[in-house]
PDB file of C-alpha atoms in Angstrom:
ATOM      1  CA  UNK A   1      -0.838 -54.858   2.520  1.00 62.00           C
ATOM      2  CA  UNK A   2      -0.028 -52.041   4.338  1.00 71.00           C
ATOM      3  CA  UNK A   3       2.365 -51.267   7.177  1.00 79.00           C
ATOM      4  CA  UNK A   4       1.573 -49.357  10.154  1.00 76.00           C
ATOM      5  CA  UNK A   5      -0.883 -49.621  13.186  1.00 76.00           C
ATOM      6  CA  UNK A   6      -4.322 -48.486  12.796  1.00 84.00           C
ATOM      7  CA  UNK A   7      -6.016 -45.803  15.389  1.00 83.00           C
ATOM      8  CA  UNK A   8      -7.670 -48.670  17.400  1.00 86.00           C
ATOM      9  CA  UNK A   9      -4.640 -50.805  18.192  1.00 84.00           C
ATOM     10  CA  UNK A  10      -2.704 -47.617  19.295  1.00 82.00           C
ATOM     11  CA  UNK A  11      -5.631 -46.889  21.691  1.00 86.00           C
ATOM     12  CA  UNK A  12      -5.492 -50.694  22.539  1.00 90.00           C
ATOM     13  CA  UNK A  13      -2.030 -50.396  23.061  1.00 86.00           C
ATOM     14  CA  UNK A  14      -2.522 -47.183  25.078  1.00 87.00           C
ATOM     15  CA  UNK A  15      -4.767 -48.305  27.464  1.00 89.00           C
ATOM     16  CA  UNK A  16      -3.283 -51.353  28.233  1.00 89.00           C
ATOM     17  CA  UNK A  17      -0.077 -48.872  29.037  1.00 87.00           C
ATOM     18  CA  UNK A  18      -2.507 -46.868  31.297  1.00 84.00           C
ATOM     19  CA  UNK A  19      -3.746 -49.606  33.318  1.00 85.00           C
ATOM     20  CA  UNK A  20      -0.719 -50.771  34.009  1.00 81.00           C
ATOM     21  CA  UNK A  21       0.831 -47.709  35.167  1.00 77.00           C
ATOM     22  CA  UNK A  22      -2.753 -47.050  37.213  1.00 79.00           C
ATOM     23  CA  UNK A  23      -1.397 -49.897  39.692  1.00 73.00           C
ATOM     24  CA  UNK A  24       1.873 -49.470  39.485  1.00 70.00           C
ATOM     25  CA  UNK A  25       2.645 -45.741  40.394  1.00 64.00           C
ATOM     26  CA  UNK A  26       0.368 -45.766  43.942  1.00 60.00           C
ATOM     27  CA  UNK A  27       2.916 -48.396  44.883  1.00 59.00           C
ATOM     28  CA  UNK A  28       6.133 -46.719  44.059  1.00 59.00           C
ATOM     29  CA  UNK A  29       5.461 -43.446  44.782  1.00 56.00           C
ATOM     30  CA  UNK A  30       4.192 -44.873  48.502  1.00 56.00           C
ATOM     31  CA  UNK A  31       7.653 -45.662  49.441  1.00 63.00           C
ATOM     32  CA  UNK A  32       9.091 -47.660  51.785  1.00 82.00           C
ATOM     33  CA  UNK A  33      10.262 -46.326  55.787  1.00 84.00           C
ATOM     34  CA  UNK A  34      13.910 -46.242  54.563  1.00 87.00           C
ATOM     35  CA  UNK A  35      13.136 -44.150  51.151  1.00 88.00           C
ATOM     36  CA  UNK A  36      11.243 -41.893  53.123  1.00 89.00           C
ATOM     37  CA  UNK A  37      13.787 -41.378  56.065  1.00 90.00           C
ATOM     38  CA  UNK A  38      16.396 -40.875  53.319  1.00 90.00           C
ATOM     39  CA  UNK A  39      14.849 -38.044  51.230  1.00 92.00           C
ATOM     40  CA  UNK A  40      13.261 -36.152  54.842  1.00 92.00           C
ATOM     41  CA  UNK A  41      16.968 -36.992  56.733  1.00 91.00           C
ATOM     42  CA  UNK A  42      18.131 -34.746  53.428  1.00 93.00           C
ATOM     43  CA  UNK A  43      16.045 -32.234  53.363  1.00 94.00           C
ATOM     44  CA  UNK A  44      16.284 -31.320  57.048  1.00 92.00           C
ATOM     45  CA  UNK A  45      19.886 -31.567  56.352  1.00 91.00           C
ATOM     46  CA  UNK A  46      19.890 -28.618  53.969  1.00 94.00           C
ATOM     47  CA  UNK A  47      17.754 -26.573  56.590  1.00 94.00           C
ATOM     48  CA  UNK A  48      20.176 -26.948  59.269  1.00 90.00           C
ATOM     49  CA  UNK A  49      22.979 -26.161  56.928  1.00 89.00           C
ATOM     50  CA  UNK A  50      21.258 -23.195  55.601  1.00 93.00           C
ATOM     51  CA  UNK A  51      20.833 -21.892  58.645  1.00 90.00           C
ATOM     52  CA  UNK A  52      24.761 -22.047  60.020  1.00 87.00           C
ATOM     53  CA  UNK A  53      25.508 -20.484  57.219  1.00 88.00           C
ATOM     54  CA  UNK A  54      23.281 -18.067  58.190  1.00 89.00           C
ATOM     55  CA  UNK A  55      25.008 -18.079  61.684  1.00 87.00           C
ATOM     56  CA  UNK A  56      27.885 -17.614  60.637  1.00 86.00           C
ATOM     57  CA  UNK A  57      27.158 -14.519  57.990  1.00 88.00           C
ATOM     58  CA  UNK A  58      25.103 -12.859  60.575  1.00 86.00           C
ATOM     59  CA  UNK A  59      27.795 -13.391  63.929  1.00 82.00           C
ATOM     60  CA  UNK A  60      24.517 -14.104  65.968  1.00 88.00           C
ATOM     61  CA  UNK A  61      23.267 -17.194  67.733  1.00 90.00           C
ATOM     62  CA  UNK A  62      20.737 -18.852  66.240  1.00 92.00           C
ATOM     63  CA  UNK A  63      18.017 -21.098  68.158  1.00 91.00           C
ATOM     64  CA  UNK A  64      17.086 -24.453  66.523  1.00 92.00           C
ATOM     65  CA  UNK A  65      13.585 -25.603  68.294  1.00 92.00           C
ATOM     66  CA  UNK A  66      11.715 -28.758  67.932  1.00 92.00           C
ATOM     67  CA  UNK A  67       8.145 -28.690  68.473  1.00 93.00           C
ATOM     68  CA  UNK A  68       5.676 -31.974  67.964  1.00 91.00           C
ATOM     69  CA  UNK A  69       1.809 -31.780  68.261  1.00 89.00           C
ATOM     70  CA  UNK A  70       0.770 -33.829  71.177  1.00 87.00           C
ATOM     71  CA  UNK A  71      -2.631 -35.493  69.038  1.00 88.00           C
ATOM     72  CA  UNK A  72      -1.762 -35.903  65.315  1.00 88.00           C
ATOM     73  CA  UNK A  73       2.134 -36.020  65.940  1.00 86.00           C
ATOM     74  CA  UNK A  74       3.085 -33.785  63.314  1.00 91.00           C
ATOM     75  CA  UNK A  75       6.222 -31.981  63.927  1.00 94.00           C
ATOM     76  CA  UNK A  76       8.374 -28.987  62.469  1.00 94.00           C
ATOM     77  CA  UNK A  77      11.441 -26.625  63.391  1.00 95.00           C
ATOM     78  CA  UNK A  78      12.342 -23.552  64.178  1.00 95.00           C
ATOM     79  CA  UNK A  79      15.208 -21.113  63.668  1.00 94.00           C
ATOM     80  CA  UNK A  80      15.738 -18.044  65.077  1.00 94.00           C
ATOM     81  CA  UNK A  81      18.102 -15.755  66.670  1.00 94.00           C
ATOM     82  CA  UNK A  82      18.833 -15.577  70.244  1.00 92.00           C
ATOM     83  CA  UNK A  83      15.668 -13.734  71.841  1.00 90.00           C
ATOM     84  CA  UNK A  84      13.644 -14.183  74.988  1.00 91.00           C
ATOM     85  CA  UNK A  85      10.605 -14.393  72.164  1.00 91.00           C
ATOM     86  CA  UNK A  86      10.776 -18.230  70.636  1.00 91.00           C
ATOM     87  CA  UNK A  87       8.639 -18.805  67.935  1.00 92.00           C
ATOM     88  CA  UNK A  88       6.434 -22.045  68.153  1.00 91.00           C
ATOM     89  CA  UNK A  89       6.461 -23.525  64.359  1.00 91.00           C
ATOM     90  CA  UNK A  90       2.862 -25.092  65.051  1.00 92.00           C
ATOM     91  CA  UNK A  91       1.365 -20.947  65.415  1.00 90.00           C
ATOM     92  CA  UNK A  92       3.659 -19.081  63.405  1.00 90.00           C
ATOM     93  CA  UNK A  93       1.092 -16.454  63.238  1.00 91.00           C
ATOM     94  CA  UNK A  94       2.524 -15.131  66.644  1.00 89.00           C
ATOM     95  CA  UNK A  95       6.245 -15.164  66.044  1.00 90.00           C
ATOM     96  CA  UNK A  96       7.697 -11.251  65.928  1.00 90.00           C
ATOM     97  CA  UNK A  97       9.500 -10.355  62.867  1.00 90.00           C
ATOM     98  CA  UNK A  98      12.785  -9.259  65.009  1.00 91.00           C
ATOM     99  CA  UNK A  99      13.729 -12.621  65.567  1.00 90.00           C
ATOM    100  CA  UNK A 100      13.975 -13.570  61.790  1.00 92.00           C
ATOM    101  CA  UNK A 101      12.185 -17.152  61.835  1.00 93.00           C
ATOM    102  CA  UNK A 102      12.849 -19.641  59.786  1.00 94.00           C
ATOM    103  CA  UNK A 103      10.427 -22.968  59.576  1.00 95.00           C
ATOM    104  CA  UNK A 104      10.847 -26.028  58.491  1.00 95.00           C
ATOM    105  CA  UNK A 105       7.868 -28.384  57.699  1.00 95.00           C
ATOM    106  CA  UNK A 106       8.734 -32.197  57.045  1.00 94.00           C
ATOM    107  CA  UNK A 107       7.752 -33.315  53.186  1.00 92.00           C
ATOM    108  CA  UNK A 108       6.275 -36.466  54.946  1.00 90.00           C
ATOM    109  CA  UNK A 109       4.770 -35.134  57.925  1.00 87.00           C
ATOM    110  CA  UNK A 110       2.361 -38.332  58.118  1.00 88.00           C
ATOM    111  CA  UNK A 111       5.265 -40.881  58.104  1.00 90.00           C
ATOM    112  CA  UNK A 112       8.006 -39.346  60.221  1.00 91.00           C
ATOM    113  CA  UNK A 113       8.812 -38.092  63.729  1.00 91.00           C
ATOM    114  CA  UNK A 114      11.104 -36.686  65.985  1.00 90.00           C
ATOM    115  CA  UNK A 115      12.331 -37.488  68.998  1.00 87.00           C
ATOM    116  CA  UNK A 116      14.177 -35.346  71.209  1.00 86.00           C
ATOM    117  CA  UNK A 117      14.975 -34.771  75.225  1.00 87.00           C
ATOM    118  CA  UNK A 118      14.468 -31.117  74.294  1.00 87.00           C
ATOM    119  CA  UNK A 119      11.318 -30.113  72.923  1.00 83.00           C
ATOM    120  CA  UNK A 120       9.772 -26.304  72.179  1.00 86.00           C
ATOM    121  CA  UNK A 121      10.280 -24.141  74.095  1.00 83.00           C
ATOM    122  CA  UNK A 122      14.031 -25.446  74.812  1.00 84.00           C
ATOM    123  CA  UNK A 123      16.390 -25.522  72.003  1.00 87.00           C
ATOM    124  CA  UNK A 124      17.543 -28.808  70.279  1.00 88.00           C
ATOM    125  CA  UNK A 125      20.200 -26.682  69.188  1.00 85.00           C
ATOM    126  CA  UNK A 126      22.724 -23.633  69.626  1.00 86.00           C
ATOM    127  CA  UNK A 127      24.699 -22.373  66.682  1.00 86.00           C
ATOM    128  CA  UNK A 128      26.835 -19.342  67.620  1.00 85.00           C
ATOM    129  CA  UNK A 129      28.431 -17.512  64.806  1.00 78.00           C
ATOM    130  CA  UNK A 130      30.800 -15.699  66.636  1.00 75.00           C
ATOM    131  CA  UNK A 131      32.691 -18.471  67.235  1.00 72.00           C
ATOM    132  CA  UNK A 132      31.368 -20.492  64.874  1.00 67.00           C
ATOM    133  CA  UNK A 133      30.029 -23.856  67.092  1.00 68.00           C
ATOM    134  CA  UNK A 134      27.442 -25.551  67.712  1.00 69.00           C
ATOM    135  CA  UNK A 135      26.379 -26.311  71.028  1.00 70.00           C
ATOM    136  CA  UNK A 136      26.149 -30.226  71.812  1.00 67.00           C
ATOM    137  CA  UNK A 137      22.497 -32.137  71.745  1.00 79.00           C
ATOM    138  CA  UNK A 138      21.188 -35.161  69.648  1.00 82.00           C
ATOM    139  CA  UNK A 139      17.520 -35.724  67.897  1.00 87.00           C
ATOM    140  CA  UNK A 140      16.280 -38.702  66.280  1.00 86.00           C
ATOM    141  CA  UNK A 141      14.351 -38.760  62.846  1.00 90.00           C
ATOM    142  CA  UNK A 142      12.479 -41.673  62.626  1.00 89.00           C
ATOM    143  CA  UNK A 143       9.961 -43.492  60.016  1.00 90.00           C
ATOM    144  CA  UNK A 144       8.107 -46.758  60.859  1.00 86.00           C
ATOM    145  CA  UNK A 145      10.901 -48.549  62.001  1.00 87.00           C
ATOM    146  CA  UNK A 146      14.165 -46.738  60.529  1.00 88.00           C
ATOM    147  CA  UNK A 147      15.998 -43.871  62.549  1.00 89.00           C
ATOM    148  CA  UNK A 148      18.703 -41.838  62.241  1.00 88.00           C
ATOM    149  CA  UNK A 149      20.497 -39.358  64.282  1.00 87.00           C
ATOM    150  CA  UNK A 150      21.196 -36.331  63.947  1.00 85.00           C
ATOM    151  CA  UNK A 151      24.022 -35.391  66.218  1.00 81.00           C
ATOM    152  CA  UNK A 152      25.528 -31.482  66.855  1.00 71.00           C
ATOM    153  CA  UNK A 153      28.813 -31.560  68.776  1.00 61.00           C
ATOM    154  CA  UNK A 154      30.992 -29.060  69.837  1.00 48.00           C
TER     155      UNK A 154
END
């Protein structure tokens, strides 16, 4: 007798493999509200640190505006320096190139919000690279039930 597997119990094998992972991968790559908080609470992180850093190479003051569409929700930031132009994330078609946007789009636009008292056209935040601060105001992030805050103090 020989040893081995033949070509039909390695595609047996295969598509038993297949089905399985055909219900299994939906469900983990849905995520739970935590999971998803998590990853977007990081990547919004790195934005806002990116763009101190770019505060503070450029000794300007940089804007930070939220903006959230009134009917589907979706939301997104700006950043930009100090003008008396802001740029509205939602059109960015219309922003002038002087002001050197930056935009930041959530990863899970569908599943998360913001909530702030200050909403485009006010700034959520103020970082001043002069003097290298930040001027004080709050958001919260928030997916189905989970929030976080993100907090700028002086």
């Amino acid at each position: 007798m020989r040893k081995g597997v033949t070509l039909v119990e390695l595609l047996i094998g295969l598509a038993i493999i297949g089905i399985a992972l055909s219900f299994t991968v939906p469900f983990w790559q849905s995520g739970d509200s935590k999971r998803i908080l998590v990853k977007e609470q990081h990547r919004l992180y790195l934005f806002l640190r990116q763009i101190q850093g770019r505060a503070e190479n450029s000794s300007e003051i940089w804007f930070i505006l939220a903006n959230r569409h009134p009917i589907t929700n979706r939301w997104c930031m700006t950043a930009q320096i100090k003008n008396d132009k802001v740029c509205d994330c939602l059109n960015p078609t219309i922003c002038p190139k002087e002001v050197y946007a930056h935009f930041y789009y959530p990863y899970f636009a569908e599943k998360t919000t913001i909530i702030s008292p200050k909403m485009y056209p006010s700034e959520v935040a103020r970082f001043n690279g002069v003097r290298n601060t930040v001027d004080s105001n709050c958001f919260l992030l928030q997916s189905g039930e989970e929030r976080t805050l993100f907090s700028f103090l002086m």
